[in-house]
Amino acid sequence: MAEDAGADYCGVVVEVPFPERSVSIDAAAEIARQISIPTVIPVFNRSTDWVRRAVELIRPSAVQLMGHESPDELHQLKHQLSCDVWKSLFLPPGTGDKPDVEGIHVEMDAYTRAGADALLFDTVAVSRGKVRFGGTGKTSDWDVAAKLIAASTIPAFLSGGIRAENARQAIETVHPYGIDLCSGVESVKGSRDARKLESLMDVVGKSRRQ
């Protein structure tokens, strides 16, 4: 569905404990075999050996580290894997809680120097009693995200609460390398909605042409 709609990447969440969309390594490998656009596999707090095995079986274009992986761990993976390595960084939801911008800049620099190929700025929030790193359906402070992304020396994506109704605002406010989303094109959690996806891609297409 994502490929037919014109998406540049297809994200397949692999054995992450909190999202409803997570699939096994074998299922992710089967999905990746069936599509021609680049596959990105978000993973969370896995050992370098586990990530290396997952990459060998799935053969993605990139692995997205969503957890508390250190710059040293990213550096190790960068020299062990045949694909790109992306790193997610997290902002609080809304405009109320102010993030530690200085601390995030330090993280950005550390992961960039460690060899990250891209950064993703997502939202972390408590949902149903669990802390969810991404997949929250909530936006962060896009003015803060815009300043962080503008300071990045490598491609930086924006994620968190993006849908057809606010995608243009996200793109025009933040100017990210790309946008990353999931819940914004679902009918219910874990089930994609073709019409929502088509609406989103229509907005993205118009933004590209401007």
Tab-separated table of C-alpha atoms in Angstrom, residues 5 137 139 142 158 160-172 179-187 193-207:
chain	number	residue	atom	x	y	z
A	5	ALA	CA	0.949	5.443	-2.805
A	137	GLY	CA	0.232	9.836	17.565
A	139	THR	CA	3.179	16.004	17.903
A	142	TRP	CA	7.720	21.865	15.887
A	158	LEU	CA	10.364	14.560	11.617
A	160	GLY	CA	5.165	12.153	15.745
A	161	GLY	CA	1.487	12.857	15.161
A	162	ILE	CA	1.774	13.679	11.466
A	163	ARG	CA	-1.281	13.071	9.282
A	164	ALA	CA	-2.805	14.479	6.104
A	165	GLU	CA	-4.406	17.383	7.978
A	166	ASN	CA	-1.133	18.737	9.383
A	167	ALA	CA	1.548	17.336	7.040
A	168	ARG	CA	1.864	20.559	5.060
A	169	GLN	CA	2.273	22.583	8.249
A	170	ALA	CA	4.897	20.109	9.495
A	171	ILE	CA	6.871	20.357	6.271
A	172	GLU	CA	6.655	24.150	6.002
A	179	ILE	CA	8.486	12.894	7.399
A	180	ASP	CA	7.906	9.592	9.141
A	181	LEU	CA	4.509	8.454	10.355
A	182	CYS	CA	2.279	5.529	11.104
A	183	SER	CA	-0.795	6.246	13.234
A	184	GLY	CA	-1.742	9.162	10.974
A	185	VAL	CA	-2.612	6.736	8.167
A	186	GLU	CA	-4.391	4.068	10.242
A	187	SER	CA	-8.094	3.322	10.703
A	193	ASP	CA	-6.212	3.096	5.855
A	194	ALA	CA	-5.703	3.424	2.086
A	195	ARG	CA	-7.692	6.662	1.824
A	196	LYS	CA	-5.753	8.349	4.635
A	197	LEU	CA	-2.496	7.259	3.044
A	198	GLU	CA	-3.540	8.593	-0.363
A	199	SER	CA	-4.605	11.921	1.207
A	200	LEU	CA	-1.276	12.229	2.980
A	201	MET	CA	0.740	11.477	-0.136
A	202	ASP	CA	-1.316	14.018	-2.077
A	203	VAL	CA	-0.285	16.691	0.451
A	204	VAL	CA	3.347	15.571	0.286
A	205	GLY	CA	3.281	15.620	-3.496
A	206	LYS	CA	1.950	19.174	-3.579
A	207	SER	CA	4.608	20.289	-1.113
